[in-house]
Every structure is written in C-alpha cells, then in structure tokens.
mmCIF file of C-alpha atoms in Angstrom:
data_model
loop_
_atom_site.group_PDB
_atom_site.id
_atom_site.type_symbol
_atom_site.label_atom_id
_atom_site.label_comp_id
_atom_site.label_asym_id
_atom_site.label_seq_id
_atom_site.Cartn_x
_atom_site.Cartn_y
_atom_site.Cartn_z
ATOM 1 C CA MET A 1273 181.223 107.610 -119.576
ATOM 2 C CA ALA A 1274 180.202 111.156 -120.532
ATOM 3 C CA PRO A 1275 177.057 113.107 -119.630
ATOM 4 C CA LYS A 1276 175.388 113.171 -123.349
ATOM 5 C CA TYR A 1277 175.442 111.525 -126.406
ATOM 6 C CA LEU A 1278 174.647 113.648 -129.379
ATOM 7 C CA ASN A 1279 172.931 112.134 -132.377
ATOM 8 C CA ILE A 1280 174.919 113.972 -134.773
ATOM 9 C CA ARG A 1281 176.764 113.910 -138.635
ATOM 10 C CA LEU A 1282 178.069 117.128 -139.442
ATOM 11 C CA LYS A 1283 181.507 118.338 -140.690
ATOM 12 C CA PHE A 1284 182.020 119.998 -137.007
ATOM 13 C CA ASN A 1285 184.266 118.799 -134.283
ATOM 14 C CA LEU A 1286 181.939 116.391 -132.488
ATOM 15 C CA GLN A 1287 183.268 117.119 -129.010
ATOM 16 C CA TYR A 1288 182.963 121.066 -129.247
ATOM 17 C CA ALA A 1289 178.911 120.253 -129.704
ATOM 18 C CA GLU A 1290 178.793 118.030 -126.591
ATOM 19 C CA ASN A 1291 181.226 120.285 -124.537
ATOM 20 C CA TYR A 1292 179.277 123.191 -126.012
ATOM 21 C CA CYS A 1293 175.576 121.353 -125.121
ATOM 22 C CA TRP A 1294 176.850 120.075 -121.552
ATOM 23 C CA SER A 1295 177.312 123.432 -120.377
ATOM 24 C CA GLN A 1296 174.616 125.647 -121.616
ATOM 25 C CA ASP A 1297 170.659 125.068 -121.279
ATOM 26 C CA THR A 1298 168.993 122.585 -123.161
ATOM 27 C CA TYR A 1299 164.892 122.069 -123.843
ATOM 28 C CA PHE A 1300 161.967 119.454 -123.870
ATOM 29 C CA VAL A 1301 160.428 118.392 -127.169
ATOM 30 C CA GLU A 1302 157.904 115.865 -127.242
ATOM 31 C CA PRO A 1303 159.163 112.823 -129.489
ATOM 32 C CA LYS A 1304 156.113 113.690 -131.830
ATOM 33 C CA GLN A 1305 156.282 117.191 -132.259
ATOM 34 C CA HIS A 1306 158.510 118.166 -135.117
ATOM 35 C CA VAL A 1307 161.336 120.850 -133.529
ATOM 36 C CA GLU A 1308 161.540 122.961 -136.807
ATOM 37 C CA LEU A 1309 157.881 123.987 -136.500
ATOM 38 C CA LEU A 1310 158.692 125.545 -132.970
ATOM 39 C CA LYS A 1311 159.697 128.878 -133.194
ATOM 40 C CA PRO A 1312 162.307 130.490 -131.431
ATOM 41 C CA ASP A 1313 160.847 132.247 -128.835
ATOM 42 C CA GLN A 1314 158.588 128.516 -128.313
ATOM 43 C CA ARG A 1315 161.824 126.972 -127.445
ATOM 44 C CA TYR A 1316 163.723 128.149 -124.294
ATOM 45 C CA THR A 1317 160.572 128.523 -122.037
ATOM 46 C CA PRO A 1318 160.188 127.656 -119.372
ATOM 47 C CA GLU A 1319 157.964 125.030 -119.615
ATOM 48 C CA ARG A 1320 160.583 123.616 -121.753
ATOM 49 C CA GLU A 1321 163.768 124.847 -120.523
ATOM 50 C CA LEU A 1322 166.461 122.300 -118.398
ATOM 51 C CA SER A 1323 168.793 124.198 -116.747
ATOM 52 C CA TYR A 1324 169.357 122.070 -113.078
ATOM 53 C CA TYR A 1325 171.686 118.980 -114.490
ATOM 54 C CA GLN A 1326 174.482 120.764 -114.868
ATOM 55 C CA TRP A 1327 173.714 121.956 -111.272
ATOM 56 C CA VAL A 1328 172.616 118.881 -109.403
ATOM 57 C CA PRO A 1329 176.188 118.348 -107.324
ATOM 58 C CA PHE A 1330 176.264 121.412 -106.550
ATOM 59 C CA PHE A 1331 172.840 122.170 -105.342
ATOM 60 C CA LEU A 1332 172.871 118.656 -103.327
ATOM 61 C CA LEU A 1333 175.729 120.333 -101.151
ATOM 62 C CA LEU A 1334 174.403 123.707 -100.429
ATOM 63 C CA GLN A 1335 171.091 121.608 -99.266
ATOM 64 C CA ALA A 1336 173.328 120.075 -97.195
ATOM 65 C CA ALA A 1337 174.797 122.559 -95.310
ATOM 66 C CA PHE A 1338 171.259 124.412 -94.998
ATOM 67 C CA PHE A 1339 170.843 120.757 -92.569
ATOM 68 C CA ARG A 1340 173.768 121.331 -91.322
ATOM 69 C CA ALA A 1341 173.197 125.342 -90.414
ATOM 70 C CA PRO A 1342 170.969 124.619 -87.251
ATOM 71 C CA SER A 1343 173.549 122.706 -85.707
ATOM 72 C CA PHE A 1344 176.282 124.528 -86.456
ATOM 73 C CA LEU A 1345 173.787 127.296 -83.930
ATOM 74 C CA TRP A 1346 173.025 125.607 -81.744
ATOM 75 C CA LYS A 1347 176.646 124.218 -80.916
ATOM 76 C CA SER A 1348 177.653 127.694 -81.010
ATOM 77 C CA PHE A 1349 174.956 128.968 -78.337
ATOM 78 C CA SER A 1350 174.947 126.145 -76.050
ATOM 79 C CA ASN A 1351 177.357 125.750 -73.484
ATOM 80 C CA HIS A 1352 179.878 122.209 -72.763
ATOM 81 C CA SER A 1353 181.043 121.635 -69.225
ATOM 82 C CA GLY A 1354 183.153 118.192 -70.454
ATOM 83 C CA LYS A 1355 182.297 114.731 -70.634
ATOM 84 C CA HIS A 1356 182.911 113.199 -67.221
ATOM 85 C CA VAL A 1357 180.047 115.126 -65.031
ATOM 86 C CA VAL A 1358 179.051 113.861 -61.749
ATOM 87 C CA VAL A 1359 176.292 114.725 -59.455
ATOM 88 C CA HIS A 1360 177.924 117.465 -56.827
ATOM 89 C CA LYS A 1361 179.909 119.540 -59.534
ATOM 90 C CA THR A 1362 176.618 119.800 -61.779
ATOM 91 C CA VAL A 1363 174.665 120.969 -58.736
ATOM 92 C CA THR A 1364 177.423 123.578 -58.273
ATOM 93 C CA CYS A 1365 177.128 124.728 -61.890
ATOM 94 C CA LEU A 1366 173.285 124.780 -61.096
ATOM 95 C CA ASN A 1367 173.593 127.275 -58.367
ATOM 96 C CA TYR A 1368 175.308 129.520 -60.449
ATOM 97 C CA GLN A 1369 173.634 132.981 -61.554
ATOM 98 C CA TYR A 1370 172.251 132.495 -65.153
ATOM 99 C CA SER A 1371 169.931 133.517 -67.433
ATOM 100 C CA SER A 1372 166.681 131.436 -66.972
ATOM 101 C CA GLY A 1373 165.173 130.833 -70.067
ATOM 102 C CA PHE A 1374 167.866 131.781 -72.737
ATOM 103 C CA VAL A 1375 169.138 127.807 -73.567
ATOM 104 C CA SER A 1376 165.333 126.844 -73.651
ATOM 105 C CA ALA A 1377 164.686 129.686 -75.897
ATOM 106 C CA VAL A 1378 167.621 128.925 -78.441
ATOM 107 C CA TYR A 1379 166.807 124.815 -78.381
ATOM 108 C CA LEU A 1380 163.704 126.218 -79.489
ATOM 109 C CA PHE A 1381 164.408 128.121 -81.731
ATOM 110 C CA THR A 1382 166.571 125.902 -83.629
ATOM 111 C CA LYS A 1383 163.447 123.090 -83.355
ATOM 112 C CA ALA A 1384 161.496 125.831 -85.404
ATOM 113 C CA LEU A 1385 164.997 126.261 -87.883
ATOM 114 C CA TYR A 1386 165.016 122.614 -88.615
ATOM 115 C CA LEU A 1387 161.120 122.829 -89.320
ATOM 116 C CA VAL A 1388 161.631 125.933 -91.914
ATOM 117 C CA ASN A 1389 164.624 124.508 -93.350
ATOM 118 C CA VAL A 1390 162.184 121.276 -94.458
ATOM 119 C CA VAL A 1391 159.869 123.741 -95.899
ATOM 120 C CA LEU A 1392 162.258 125.728 -97.901
ATOM 121 C CA GLN A 1393 164.366 122.162 -99.075
ATOM 122 C CA LEU A 1394 160.828 121.596 -100.746
ATOM 123 C CA TRP A 1395 160.182 124.708 -102.542
ATOM 124 C CA LEU A 1396 163.730 125.037 -103.334
ATOM 125 C CA MET A 1397 163.577 121.679 -105.126
ATOM 126 C CA ASN A 1398 160.153 122.926 -107.034
ATOM 127 C CA TYR A 1399 162.128 126.063 -107.966
ATOM 128 C CA PHE A 1400 164.731 124.216 -108.716
ATOM 129 C CA LEU A 1401 163.627 121.386 -110.886
ATOM 130 C CA GLY A 1402 161.574 123.970 -112.348
ATOM 131 C CA THR A 1403 158.291 121.852 -111.805
ATOM 132 C CA ASN A 1404 155.448 124.345 -113.284
ATOM 133 C CA LYS A 1405 153.405 121.762 -114.359
ATOM 134 C CA HIS A 1406 152.800 120.505 -110.748
ATOM 135 C CA GLN A 1407 153.123 122.557 -107.637
ATOM 136 C CA TRP A 1408 154.856 119.539 -105.376
ATOM 137 C CA TYR A 1409 157.096 118.157 -107.512
ATOM 138 C CA GLY A 1410 156.634 114.249 -105.383
ATOM 139 C CA LEU A 1411 153.030 114.433 -105.308
ATOM 140 C CA GLY A 1412 152.980 115.252 -109.323
ATOM 141 C CA VAL A 1413 155.572 112.372 -109.821
ATOM 142 C CA ILE A 1414 152.799 109.532 -108.108
ATOM 143 C CA LYS A 1415 149.802 111.242 -110.446
ATOM 144 C CA ASP A 1416 152.210 110.383 -113.480
ATOM 145 C CA ILE A 1417 152.937 107.062 -111.980
ATOM 146 C CA VAL A 1418 149.582 106.187 -111.414
ATOM 147 C CA ASN A 1419 147.878 107.611 -114.329
ATOM 148 C CA GLY A 1420 150.373 105.895 -116.396
ATOM 149 C CA VAL A 1421 152.242 109.023 -117.296
ATOM 150 C CA GLU A 1422 156.009 108.763 -119.172
ATOM 151 C CA TRP A 1423 158.651 110.957 -118.894
ATOM 152 C CA GLU A 1424 158.415 111.059 -122.901
ATOM 153 C CA THR A 1425 155.229 113.031 -122.202
ATOM 154 C CA SER A 1426 155.969 114.837 -118.219
ATOM 155 C CA GLY A 1427 159.239 116.143 -119.275
ATOM 156 C CA TYR A 1428 160.211 115.238 -115.819
ATOM 157 C CA PHE A 1429 164.028 114.480 -116.393
ATOM 158 C CA PRO A 1430 163.338 113.377 -119.988
ATOM 159 C CA ARG A 1431 165.964 110.996 -121.359
ATOM 160 C CA SER A 1432 166.801 113.459 -124.449
ATOM 161 C CA ALA A 1433 166.809 117.145 -125.038
ATOM 162 C CA ILE A 1434 167.786 119.571 -128.029
ATOM 163 C CA CYS A 1435 170.218 121.840 -127.836
ATOM 164 C CA ASP A 1436 170.622 124.727 -130.437
ATOM 165 C CA PHE A 1437 173.690 126.422 -131.128
ATOM 166 C CA GLU A 1438 175.450 128.256 -133.767
ATOM 167 C CA VAL A 1439 178.998 127.495 -135.389
ATOM 168 C CA ARG A 1440 180.509 130.309 -137.154
ATOM 169 C CA GLN A 1441 182.670 129.820 -140.770
ATOM 170 C CA ILE A 1442 184.402 131.842 -142.733
ATOM 171 C CA ALA A 1443 181.241 133.753 -144.814
ATOM 172 C CA ASN A 1444 178.387 133.305 -142.062
ATOM 173 C CA ILE A 1445 177.470 131.864 -139.155
ATOM 174 C CA GLN A 1446 175.401 128.079 -139.563
ATOM 175 C CA LYS A 1447 172.748 127.720 -136.843
ATOM 176 C CA TYR A 1448 172.047 123.687 -135.763
ATOM 177 C CA SER A 1449 169.673 121.563 -133.223
ATOM 178 C CA VAL A 1450 170.897 118.928 -131.879
ATOM 179 C CA GLN A 1451 169.689 116.176 -129.278
ATOM 180 C CA CYS A 1452 170.887 114.785 -126.817
ATOM 181 C CA VAL A 1453 170.949 111.785 -125.035
ATOM 182 C CA LEU A 1454 171.103 112.889 -120.896
ATOM 183 C CA VAL A 1455 172.235 109.848 -119.528
ATOM 184 C CA ILE A 1456 172.813 111.516 -115.991
ATOM 185 C CA ASN A 1457 169.062 112.521 -115.611
ATOM 186 C CA ILE A 1458 168.476 108.546 -115.128
ATOM 187 C CA PHE A 1459 170.268 108.956 -112.074
ATOM 188 C CA ASN A 1460 168.642 112.192 -111.422
ATOM 189 C CA GLU A 1461 165.323 110.813 -111.466
ATOM 190 C CA LYS A 1462 165.752 108.463 -108.519
ATOM 191 C CA ILE A 1463 167.531 110.737 -106.682
ATOM 192 C CA PHE A 1464 165.104 113.383 -106.763
ATOM 193 C CA VAL A 1465 162.488 111.225 -106.095
ATOM 194 C CA ILE A 1466 164.074 109.881 -102.852
ATOM 195 C CA LEU A 1467 164.834 113.037 -101.465
ATOM 196 C CA TRP A 1468 161.534 114.568 -101.673
ATOM 197 C CA PHE A 1469 160.001 111.947 -99.943
ATOM 198 C CA TRP A 1470 162.320 111.613 -97.587
ATOM 199 C CA TYR A 1471 162.540 115.922 -96.662
ATOM 200 C CA LEU A 1472 158.821 114.988 -96.266
ATOM 201 C CA LEU A 1473 159.037 112.464 -93.878
ATOM 202 C CA LEU A 1474 161.713 115.077 -92.157
ATOM 203 C CA PHE A 1475 159.042 117.918 -92.564
ATOM 204 C CA VAL A 1476 156.359 115.602 -90.278
ATOM 205 C CA SER A 1477 159.094 114.360 -87.742
ATOM 206 C CA ALA A 1478 160.503 118.218 -87.045
ATOM 207 C CA ALA A 1479 156.831 119.621 -86.674
ATOM 208 C CA PHE A 1480 155.902 116.971 -84.737
ATOM 209 C CA THR A 1481 158.916 117.722 -82.429
ATOM 210 C CA PHE A 1482 158.768 121.550 -82.792
ATOM 211 C CA VAL A 1483 154.863 121.283 -81.364
ATOM 212 C CA THR A 1484 155.926 119.117 -78.701
ATOM 213 C CA TRP A 1485 158.930 121.273 -76.987
ATOM 214 C CA PHE A 1486 156.970 124.365 -77.264
ATOM 215 C CA PHE A 1487 154.276 122.851 -75.253
ATOM 216 C CA VAL A 1488 156.788 121.333 -73.006
ATOM 217 C CA LEU A 1489 158.895 124.249 -72.663
ATOM 218 C CA LEU A 1490 156.250 127.238 -72.430
ATOM 219 C CA PHE A 1491 154.000 125.725 -70.310
ATOM 220 C CA PRO A 1492 155.106 125.055 -66.608
ATOM 221 C CA CYS A 1493 152.199 122.381 -65.714
ATOM 222 C CA PHE A 1494 155.011 120.134 -67.656
ATOM 223 C CA SER A 1495 158.055 121.194 -66.148
ATOM 224 C CA ARG A 1496 155.946 120.685 -62.731
ATOM 225 C CA TRP A 1497 154.753 116.999 -63.841
ATOM 226 C CA PHE A 1498 158.362 116.328 -65.109
ATOM 227 C CA ILE A 1499 159.944 116.876 -61.529
ATOM 228 C CA GLU A 1500 157.019 115.006 -59.403
ATOM 229 C CA GLN A 1501 157.388 112.015 -61.601
ATOM 230 C CA HIS A 1502 161.220 111.687 -60.682
ATOM 231 C CA LEU A 1503 160.479 112.748 -57.274
ATOM 232 C CA GLU A 1504 158.265 110.168 -56.728
ATOM 233 C CA LEU A 1505 159.968 107.317 -58.323
ATOM 234 C CA SER A 1506 162.680 107.886 -56.039
ATOM 235 C CA SER A 1507 160.951 107.387 -52.558
ATOM 236 C CA LEU A 1508 162.558 110.428 -51.262
ATOM 237 C CA ASP A 1509 161.695 111.245 -47.373
ATOM 238 C CA SER A 1510 161.167 114.734 -47.748
ATOM 239 C CA PHE A 1511 158.923 114.185 -50.887
ATOM 240 C CA ASP A 1512 156.696 111.608 -49.038
ATOM 241 C CA SER A 1513 153.096 112.304 -49.284
ATOM 242 C CA GLU A 1514 152.174 110.956 -45.856
ATOM 243 C CA SER A 1515 154.953 113.949 -44.135
ATOM 244 C CA MET A 1516 153.569 116.380 -45.752
ATOM 245 C CA SER A 1517 150.285 117.573 -46.822
ATOM 246 C CA THR A 1518 149.361 117.606 -50.753
ATOM 247 C CA CYS A 1519 149.135 121.526 -50.879
ATOM 248 C CA GLU A 1520 152.345 121.417 -49.187
ATOM 249 C CA THR A 1521 154.090 119.273 -51.333
ATOM 250 C CA SER A 1522 152.701 121.268 -54.679
ATOM 251 C CA ALA A 1523 153.636 124.164 -53.191
ATOM 252 C CA ASN A 1524 157.319 123.133 -52.852
ATOM 253 C CA VAL A 1525 157.403 121.810 -56.111
ATOM 254 C CA ARG A 1526 156.366 124.800 -57.599
ATOM 255 C CA LYS A 1527 158.838 126.417 -55.861
ATOM 256 C CA PHE A 1528 161.740 123.882 -56.787
ATOM 257 C CA VAL A 1529 160.854 124.596 -60.415
ATOM 258 C CA TYR A 1530 159.870 128.312 -60.560
ATOM 259 C CA ASP A 1531 162.885 130.000 -58.286
ATOM 260 C CA TYR A 1532 165.326 127.411 -58.179
ATOM 261 C CA LEU A 1533 165.707 125.620 -61.553
ATOM 262 C CA HIS A 1534 164.212 127.757 -63.873
ATOM 263 C CA ARG A 1535 163.376 127.024 -67.280
ATOM 264 C CA ASP A 1536 166.913 126.720 -68.238
ATOM 265 C CA GLY A 1537 167.520 123.995 -65.535
ATOM 266 C CA VAL A 1538 164.595 121.458 -65.641
ATOM 267 C CA PHE A 1539 165.141 121.557 -69.976
ATOM 268 C CA VAL A 1540 168.942 121.015 -68.548
ATOM 269 C CA LEU A 1541 167.572 117.840 -66.574
ATOM 270 C CA ARG A 1542 165.427 116.543 -69.492
ATOM 271 C CA MET A 1543 168.276 116.505 -71.519
ATOM 272 C CA VAL A 1544 170.360 114.968 -68.801
ATOM 273 C CA SER A 1545 167.476 112.260 -68.078
ATOM 274 C CA ALA A 1546 166.353 111.213 -72.879
ATOM 275 C CA HIS A 1547 170.805 111.458 -72.760
ATOM 276 C CA ALA A 1548 172.066 109.750 -69.742
ATOM 277 C CA GLY A 1549 169.188 107.733 -68.632
ATOM 278 C CA ILE A 1550 166.007 108.108 -65.809
ATOM 279 C CA ILE A 1551 167.953 106.438 -63.450
ATOM 280 C CA PHE A 1552 170.584 109.253 -63.556
ATOM 281 C CA GLY A 1553 168.370 112.324 -64.484
ATOM 282 C CA THR A 1554 166.221 110.869 -61.471
ATOM 283 C CA ASP A 1555 169.863 110.669 -58.833
ATOM 284 C CA LEU A 1556 170.692 114.398 -60.041
ATOM 285 C CA ILE A 1557 167.159 115.781 -59.426
ATOM 286 C CA VAL A 1558 167.027 114.604 -55.991
ATOM 287 C CA GLU A 1559 170.406 115.877 -55.431
ATOM 288 C CA LEU A 1560 169.030 119.043 -56.668
ATOM 289 C CA TRP A 1561 166.057 118.644 -54.349
ATOM 290 C CA ARG A 1562 167.429 117.488 -51.176
ATOM 291 C CA THR A 1563 169.592 120.849 -51.879
ATOM 292 C CA PHE A 1564 166.887 122.915 -51.968
ATOM 293 C CA TYR A 1565 164.893 121.301 -48.963
ATOM 294 C CA GLY A 1566 168.271 122.150 -46.933
ATOM 295 C CA ILE A 1567 168.274 125.409 -48.010
ATOM 296 C CA GLU A 1568 164.220 125.317 -47.135
ATOM 297 C CA LYS A 1569 164.648 124.322 -43.868
ATOM 298 C CA ARG A 1570 167.494 126.429 -42.719
#
C-alpha cells in the first residue's frame, strides 16, 4: 500500500508527483478553506507545515536508543562478580578496600537519567510533531476529544494535506498544488497518543523511584533501619536485646553500617535482598555481622 494517494489528473507522471510529495514537506489546509486564496508565505508556516511523517521510524528508533542509554551506562560502571555467589565469597569481596559511595552514586545518577530522559522524550515529541496549538500534545488531544474537535479542524495527524511542486517544461516552469491522502497518519496518531500517555506513566514511576532512592541512599537512618530489621529477623544471639543494652546495640549497628559496610555495602545488600529474596539477604547480613562482631570482640 502506497503511503500517499494523489487526487490529480495531469499530463505529467503521477509516480513522480507521489514520490516528490512523499519526500518533501506538505501543509495542512482546512477542508472549507480554498488553497488558491493562500499566499505563498501563508502555506508552509509552522502552524500548517507537516514534516514529521517521513521520519517517524527514525524518531522512534532514536527514542528507543535514549531509553537504552542509562542502562548501558549503569552496566559499564557496575562490576559483575558472576552468577553463582556464595556467602563466604561475598563476605571476602566486601572486606576488600573499595570506594564507600561510588556504586550508590552511579545508581542514583542512573535513576536521575531515566527521569531526565522521560522529560526529554515528552519535549522531543512535542517538538517533533510541531504541536504549537497546545503546550503538551497528549493533553491537547484529550481536550479535543472532550470538545468533539476532529482532525479536520485541529490539524493533528491530518488524513489529507497539500503539496506544492514545480514541473520543468520546455518553455517554462509550471507550478502545481495537489491534495495528498496521508494514510500513514491513521497509524501515527494512535502510536503517538499511546506513547505520550505511556511516557507520562513512566515519568510518574521514574520520579517516585528517584525520590525514594534519593532518601534511602543519602539519609543514614534508612541504612540503619534496614540492617536492624534483618538482624532482628535472624534472632541472632549477638544481637539479642537481653544480652546487650539498647545503647550498646545501637552503637554496634552504627559502627557496623558506617565503618564496616559503608553506603555501597548497604546498597549491595539491598540489591541482594530485592533480587535473591529476604531469606538469602538476611543470611548474608548475618554472616557479615558475625564477621564484624568477631573482629570487634578480638
């Protein structure tokens, strides 16, 4: 199925007109308005010009690349220790000297990139579609639907447009204006409406995730609470409240979190608990606590 069909009966090649108008920009004219009454400077204006439909596949590919970029960045900075991780090897790895906040900072930066990327995608979509009538494309579509405004009036993804071109003949150059049927805009309209509201949901999710991790990683009280909860679940003798006072227990947890695990250590333990389960995460924290507690007793 050809992307355009031309309502034209002229002596020159129809295929030439179709190919030319597909490769060049067109402009939207309301059905009740006469094209011949429009001056040349009133035709290809930002409000009328349609220049996006040829580039939709490339634009969608660019958006996919933007969404993939933060993931590649995170993978390039993160260290992979293998799929089969046992407790004593993990304890050994965590005992090595490392930056206390590098991994956490990279992870938070990646979350910020996801949030910035969604905002950038919404802006790029508005710019790409040339939605000068409304500040945000999706909200404008909802408003038009509520008010019963069709594409013939709004100009959003019009099914027909006008194309101006010239044909060089022997004696002179003839100018023509033809009406083109943009069949592809039927699909483009649905694609971009779905994408816009999907990006809106992604923005809410990315904003919530970034704010959550911002507080979790930057405020030490959340790290202490996380470790205390897992140690209490284990019913560990060395963490028994009856054998130690509350102040002594709190001091040991502070020292365990701040001096032994550091920010990155707690972050890794959070990731292990989230992906491997609470039981495995608790066992790992208990092994680390026993190692730390044994060092402190000596």
